[in-house]
């Protein structure tokens, strides 16, 4: 345990132990502990659903540790890594991530994050994606962290300004899209369809043929 740090919940202690075992030989237990606590704190600032916070912390911390290991070359990558970043990680970046997962058929690994994450997903966005039988049941807004940027091959921004750190050797692309927050459902559908078209174009650039 790191000096001076305590776990606010016993479940986080168990999570840190599980992740330390999973990443044994890659990261020291102290590094894993720090990532678990940082991830929990980052989600706690904005999360409106405390009941699922530990589960979300497990997903977020595991994703960050995997990204860091990839960036350091400790874990190999078999497919391209794409990171979508918008301001709230509640609409545009989440839609892009879902479309990429669905259309790539597993040929691309995707992450998403927000420069100023919201407390919850945009319900209109969730509804228009459900119209296409695309679920966001397991998605939630996450803060942008350095590790996921380092692990990405392509970083696609959507109105997050200069919040995303720049690293050499990575491809940065900005998609100019209207923020769906507060928009009527017809406009959110239009944004959804624009994002789908952008994703298909991006996949072509990665030499990935979209699945039906």
mmCIF file of C-alpha atoms in Angstrom:
data_model
loop_
_atom_site.group_PDB
_atom_site.id
_atom_site.type_symbol
_atom_site.label_atom_id
_atom_site.label_comp_id
_atom_site.label_asym_id
_atom_site.label_seq_id
_atom_site.Cartn_x
_atom_site.Cartn_y
_atom_site.Cartn_z
ATOM 1 C CA UNK A 1 0.000 0.000 0.000
ATOM 2 C CA UNK A 2 1.320 3.463 -0.848
ATOM 3 C CA UNK A 3 2.270 5.546 2.222
ATOM 4 C CA UNK A 4 -0.454 7.991 3.216
ATOM 5 C CA UNK A 5 -3.103 6.520 0.914
ATOM 6 C CA UNK A 6 -6.231 4.762 2.100
ATOM 7 C CA UNK A 7 -9.042 2.992 0.291
ATOM 8 C CA UNK A 8 -12.446 4.666 0.740
ATOM 9 C CA UNK A 9 -14.106 1.304 0.055
ATOM 10 C CA UNK A 10 -12.948 -2.255 0.748
ATOM 11 C CA UNK A 11 -13.986 -3.257 -2.770
ATOM 12 C CA UNK A 12 -11.255 -0.986 -4.140
ATOM 13 C CA UNK A 13 -8.639 -2.845 -2.109
ATOM 14 C CA UNK A 14 -9.797 -6.124 -3.655
ATOM 15 C CA UNK A 15 -9.831 -4.524 -7.103
ATOM 16 C CA UNK A 16 -6.246 -3.309 -6.696
ATOM 17 C CA UNK A 17 -5.141 -6.774 -5.617
ATOM 18 C CA UNK A 18 -6.863 -8.395 -8.613
ATOM 19 C CA UNK A 19 -5.326 -5.909 -11.062
ATOM 20 C CA UNK A 20 -1.889 -6.234 -9.456
ATOM 21 C CA UNK A 21 -2.079 -9.967 -10.114
ATOM 22 C CA UNK A 22 -3.305 -9.414 -13.673
ATOM 23 C CA UNK A 23 -0.457 -7.000 -14.436
ATOM 24 C CA UNK A 24 2.193 -8.885 -12.442
ATOM 25 C CA UNK A 25 5.558 -8.477 -14.111
ATOM 26 C CA UNK A 26 4.362 -5.374 -15.948
ATOM 27 C CA UNK A 27 3.638 -2.923 -13.117
ATOM 28 C CA UNK A 28 4.531 -2.834 -9.443
ATOM 29 C CA UNK A 29 1.639 -3.231 -7.028
ATOM 30 C CA UNK A 30 2.144 0.381 -5.927
ATOM 31 C CA UNK A 31 1.578 1.608 -9.483
ATOM 32 C CA UNK A 32 -1.629 -0.403 -9.741
ATOM 33 C CA UNK A 33 -2.847 0.941 -6.398
ATOM 34 C CA UNK A 34 -2.220 4.507 -7.503
ATOM 35 C CA UNK A 35 -4.095 3.972 -10.768
ATOM 36 C CA UNK A 36 -7.075 2.443 -8.974
ATOM 37 C CA UNK A 37 -7.343 5.351 -6.551
ATOM 38 C CA UNK A 38 -6.790 7.976 -9.264
ATOM 39 C CA UNK A 39 -9.404 6.343 -11.473
ATOM 40 C CA UNK A 40 -11.904 6.151 -8.624
ATOM 41 C CA UNK A 41 -11.334 9.803 -7.723
ATOM 42 C CA UNK A 42 -11.616 10.910 -11.341
ATOM 43 C CA UNK A 43 -14.974 9.168 -11.785
ATOM 44 C CA UNK A 44 -16.257 10.243 -8.364
ATOM 45 C CA UNK A 45 -15.974 13.923 -9.335
ATOM 46 C CA UNK A 46 -18.610 13.621 -12.036
ATOM 47 C CA UNK A 47 -20.491 10.352 -11.532
ATOM 48 C CA UNK A 48 -24.197 10.681 -10.753
ATOM 49 C CA UNK A 49 -24.597 6.940 -10.105
ATOM 50 C CA UNK A 50 -22.531 6.008 -7.062
ATOM 51 C CA UNK A 51 -24.003 2.478 -6.973
ATOM 52 C CA UNK A 52 -21.948 1.433 -10.002
ATOM 53 C CA UNK A 53 -18.828 3.430 -9.185
ATOM 54 C CA UNK A 54 -16.646 0.485 -8.142
ATOM 55 C CA UNK A 55 -17.575 -1.490 -11.270
ATOM 56 C CA UNK A 56 -16.819 1.517 -13.447
ATOM 57 C CA UNK A 57 -13.557 2.113 -11.614
ATOM 58 C CA UNK A 58 -12.542 -1.476 -12.390
ATOM 59 C CA UNK A 59 -13.199 -0.942 -16.104
ATOM 60 C CA UNK A 60 -11.516 2.474 -16.194
ATOM 61 C CA UNK A 61 -8.418 1.460 -14.204
ATOM 62 C CA UNK A 62 -7.956 -1.739 -16.248
ATOM 63 C CA UNK A 63 -8.308 0.235 -19.477
ATOM 64 C CA UNK A 64 -5.753 2.830 -18.330
ATOM 65 C CA UNK A 65 -3.236 0.216 -17.157
ATOM 66 C CA UNK A 66 -3.599 -1.678 -20.432
ATOM 67 C CA UNK A 67 -3.068 1.543 -22.375
ATOM 68 C CA UNK A 68 0.024 2.397 -20.344
ATOM 69 C CA UNK A 69 1.435 -1.097 -20.865
ATOM 70 C CA UNK A 70 0.806 -0.794 -24.607
ATOM 71 C CA UNK A 71 2.483 2.610 -24.738
ATOM 72 C CA UNK A 72 5.532 1.179 -22.963
ATOM 73 C CA UNK A 73 5.636 -1.853 -25.268
ATOM 74 C CA UNK A 74 4.972 -4.290 -22.426
ATOM 75 C CA UNK A 75 1.764 -5.510 -24.080
ATOM 76 C CA UNK A 76 1.516 -6.074 -27.818
ATOM 77 C CA UNK A 77 -1.178 -4.630 -30.063
ATOM 78 C CA UNK A 78 -2.731 -6.756 -32.778
ATOM 79 C CA UNK A 79 -5.147 -4.112 -34.124
ATOM 80 C CA UNK A 80 -5.056 -0.305 -34.502
ATOM 81 C CA UNK A 81 -5.907 1.743 -31.423
ATOM 82 C CA UNK A 82 -8.294 4.680 -31.899
ATOM 83 C CA UNK A 83 -9.169 7.259 -29.253
ATOM 84 C CA UNK A 84 -12.227 9.509 -29.576
ATOM 85 C CA UNK A 85 -12.251 12.687 -27.490
ATOM 86 C CA UNK A 86 -15.029 15.239 -27.067
ATOM 87 C CA UNK A 87 -15.772 17.624 -24.234
ATOM 88 C CA UNK A 88 -18.296 15.673 -22.190
ATOM 89 C CA UNK A 89 -17.769 12.080 -23.432
ATOM 90 C CA UNK A 90 -21.544 11.862 -23.304
ATOM 91 C CA UNK A 91 -22.513 12.102 -26.974
ATOM 92 C CA UNK A 92 -20.257 12.404 -30.014
ATOM 93 C CA UNK A 93 -17.255 10.396 -28.806
ATOM 94 C CA UNK A 94 -19.520 7.666 -27.388
ATOM 95 C CA UNK A 95 -21.433 7.367 -30.675
ATOM 96 C CA UNK A 96 -18.176 7.176 -32.615
ATOM 97 C CA UNK A 97 -16.844 4.474 -30.311
ATOM 98 C CA UNK A 98 -20.004 2.353 -30.665
ATOM 99 C CA UNK A 99 -20.040 2.722 -34.444
ATOM 100 C CA UNK A 100 -16.355 1.811 -34.659
ATOM 101 C CA UNK A 101 -16.830 -1.300 -32.533
ATOM 102 C CA UNK A 102 -19.830 -2.391 -34.570
ATOM 103 C CA UNK A 103 -18.511 -1.603 -38.038
ATOM 104 C CA UNK A 104 -14.934 -2.823 -37.548
ATOM 105 C CA UNK A 105 -15.969 -6.268 -36.357
ATOM 106 C CA UNK A 106 -13.123 -6.258 -33.839
ATOM 107 C CA UNK A 107 -10.494 -5.110 -36.349
ATOM 108 C CA UNK A 108 -10.011 -1.866 -34.407
ATOM 109 C CA UNK A 109 -9.773 -1.309 -30.660
ATOM 110 C CA UNK A 110 -11.419 1.896 -29.518
ATOM 111 C CA UNK A 111 -11.416 4.087 -26.431
ATOM 112 C CA UNK A 112 -13.242 7.335 -25.688
ATOM 113 C CA UNK A 113 -12.813 10.129 -23.159
ATOM 114 C CA UNK A 114 -13.887 13.673 -22.332
ATOM 115 C CA UNK A 115 -11.880 16.796 -21.566
ATOM 116 C CA UNK A 116 -14.671 17.828 -19.148
ATOM 117 C CA UNK A 117 -16.748 14.652 -18.698
ATOM 118 C CA UNK A 118 -20.448 14.848 -17.951
ATOM 119 C CA UNK A 119 -22.153 13.025 -15.108
ATOM 120 C CA UNK A 120 -24.192 10.856 -17.495
ATOM 121 C CA UNK A 121 -24.723 9.990 -21.146
ATOM 122 C CA UNK A 122 -26.962 12.186 -23.284
ATOM 123 C CA UNK A 123 -30.322 10.310 -23.212
ATOM 124 C CA UNK A 124 -31.296 11.521 -26.694
ATOM 125 C CA UNK A 125 -28.022 10.150 -28.041
ATOM 126 C CA UNK A 126 -28.726 6.815 -26.357
ATOM 127 C CA UNK A 127 -32.194 6.783 -27.920
ATOM 128 C CA UNK A 128 -31.058 7.462 -31.494
ATOM 129 C CA UNK A 129 -28.381 4.786 -31.249
ATOM 130 C CA UNK A 130 -30.984 2.339 -29.950
ATOM 131 C CA UNK A 131 -32.950 3.036 -33.134
ATOM 132 C CA UNK A 132 -30.100 1.241 -34.921
ATOM 133 C CA UNK A 133 -30.044 -1.556 -32.305
ATOM 134 C CA UNK A 134 -26.763 -0.233 -30.912
ATOM 135 C CA UNK A 135 -26.594 -0.330 -27.122
ATOM 136 C CA UNK A 136 -24.667 1.920 -24.762
ATOM 137 C CA UNK A 137 -25.633 0.003 -21.621
ATOM 138 C CA UNK A 138 -22.013 -0.410 -20.520
ATOM 139 C CA UNK A 139 -20.796 3.042 -21.591
ATOM 140 C CA UNK A 140 -20.164 5.922 -19.186
ATOM 141 C CA UNK A 141 -18.315 9.283 -19.363
ATOM 142 C CA UNK A 142 -14.607 9.060 -18.527
ATOM 143 C CA UNK A 143 -12.004 11.779 -18.033
ATOM 144 C CA UNK A 144 -9.215 12.136 -20.570
ATOM 145 C CA UNK A 145 -5.934 10.724 -19.265
ATOM 146 C CA UNK A 146 -2.418 10.819 -20.652
ATOM 147 C CA UNK A 147 -2.048 7.029 -20.858
ATOM 148 C CA UNK A 148 -4.888 6.457 -23.323
ATOM 149 C CA UNK A 149 -3.509 9.190 -25.584
ATOM 150 C CA UNK A 150 -0.049 7.607 -25.519
ATOM 151 C CA UNK A 151 -1.487 4.210 -26.485
ATOM 152 C CA UNK A 152 -3.517 5.497 -29.440
ATOM 153 C CA UNK A 153 -2.462 5.285 -33.071
ATOM 154 C CA UNK A 154 -5.182 7.727 -34.118
ATOM 155 C CA UNK A 155 -6.659 10.440 -31.887
ATOM 156 C CA UNK A 156 -9.909 11.927 -33.156
ATOM 157 C CA UNK A 157 -11.131 15.087 -31.438
ATOM 158 C CA UNK A 158 -14.589 16.625 -31.590
ATOM 159 C CA UNK A 159 -14.748 20.068 -30.068
ATOM 160 C CA UNK A 160 -12.481 19.519 -27.072
ATOM 161 C CA UNK A 161 -10.194 22.446 -27.897
ATOM 162 C CA UNK A 162 -6.557 22.141 -26.910
ATOM 163 C CA UNK A 163 -7.221 19.759 -24.023
ATOM 164 C CA UNK A 164 -5.721 16.723 -25.752
ATOM 165 C CA UNK A 165 -1.943 16.327 -25.276
ATOM 166 C CA UNK A 166 0.129 16.052 -28.440
ATOM 167 C CA UNK A 167 2.632 13.222 -28.877
ATOM 168 C CA UNK A 168 4.891 12.713 -31.898
ATOM 169 C CA UNK A 169 4.189 9.785 -34.196
ATOM 170 C CA UNK A 170 0.435 9.853 -33.700
ATOM 171 C CA UNK A 171 -2.214 10.860 -36.181
ATOM 172 C CA UNK A 172 -4.532 13.597 -34.948
ATOM 173 C CA UNK A 173 -7.810 14.322 -36.735
ATOM 174 C CA UNK A 174 -10.526 16.818 -35.796
ATOM 175 C CA UNK A 175 -14.139 16.144 -36.760
ATOM 176 C CA UNK A 176 -16.259 19.307 -36.835
ATOM 177 C CA UNK A 177 -19.577 18.186 -35.399
ATOM 178 C CA UNK A 178 -22.381 19.976 -33.597
ATOM 179 C CA UNK A 179 -22.619 19.105 -29.913
ATOM 180 C CA UNK A 180 -25.813 17.013 -29.486
ATOM 181 C CA UNK A 181 -26.389 18.359 -25.958
ATOM 182 C CA UNK A 182 -29.723 20.153 -25.840
ATOM 183 C CA UNK A 183 -30.513 19.450 -29.484
ATOM 184 C CA UNK A 184 -33.864 18.052 -30.704
ATOM 185 C CA UNK A 185 -33.918 14.403 -31.657
ATOM 186 C CA UNK A 186 -33.992 15.183 -35.402
ATOM 187 C CA UNK A 187 -30.698 17.075 -35.101
ATOM 188 C CA UNK A 188 -29.154 14.328 -32.965
ATOM 189 C CA UNK A 189 -30.091 11.809 -35.667
ATOM 190 C CA UNK A 190 -28.341 13.993 -38.236
ATOM 191 C CA UNK A 191 -25.212 14.160 -36.035
ATOM 192 C CA UNK A 192 -25.376 10.384 -35.550
ATOM 193 C CA UNK A 193 -25.449 9.811 -39.304
ATOM 194 C CA UNK A 194 -22.545 12.224 -39.822
ATOM 195 C CA UNK A 195 -20.501 10.330 -37.248
ATOM 196 C CA UNK A 196 -21.272 7.010 -38.909
ATOM 197 C CA UNK A 197 -20.058 8.403 -42.254
ATOM 198 C CA UNK A 198 -16.875 9.700 -40.605
ATOM 199 C CA UNK A 199 -16.254 6.308 -38.987
ATOM 200 C CA UNK A 200 -16.643 4.488 -42.294
ATOM 201 C CA UNK A 201 -14.156 6.887 -43.879
ATOM 202 C CA UNK A 202 -11.741 6.420 -40.965
ATOM 203 C CA UNK A 203 -11.946 2.633 -41.245
ATOM 204 C CA UNK A 204 -11.129 2.856 -44.949
ATOM 205 C CA UNK A 205 -8.030 4.836 -44.038
ATOM 206 C CA UNK A 206 -7.050 2.007 -41.679
ATOM 207 C CA UNK A 207 -7.668 -0.549 -44.475
ATOM 208 C CA UNK A 208 -10.607 -2.014 -42.549
ATOM 209 C CA UNK A 209 -13.699 -3.021 -44.519
ATOM 210 C CA UNK A 210 -16.872 -2.165 -42.558
ATOM 211 C CA UNK A 211 -19.044 -5.146 -41.704
ATOM 212 C CA UNK A 212 -22.746 -5.144 -42.532
#
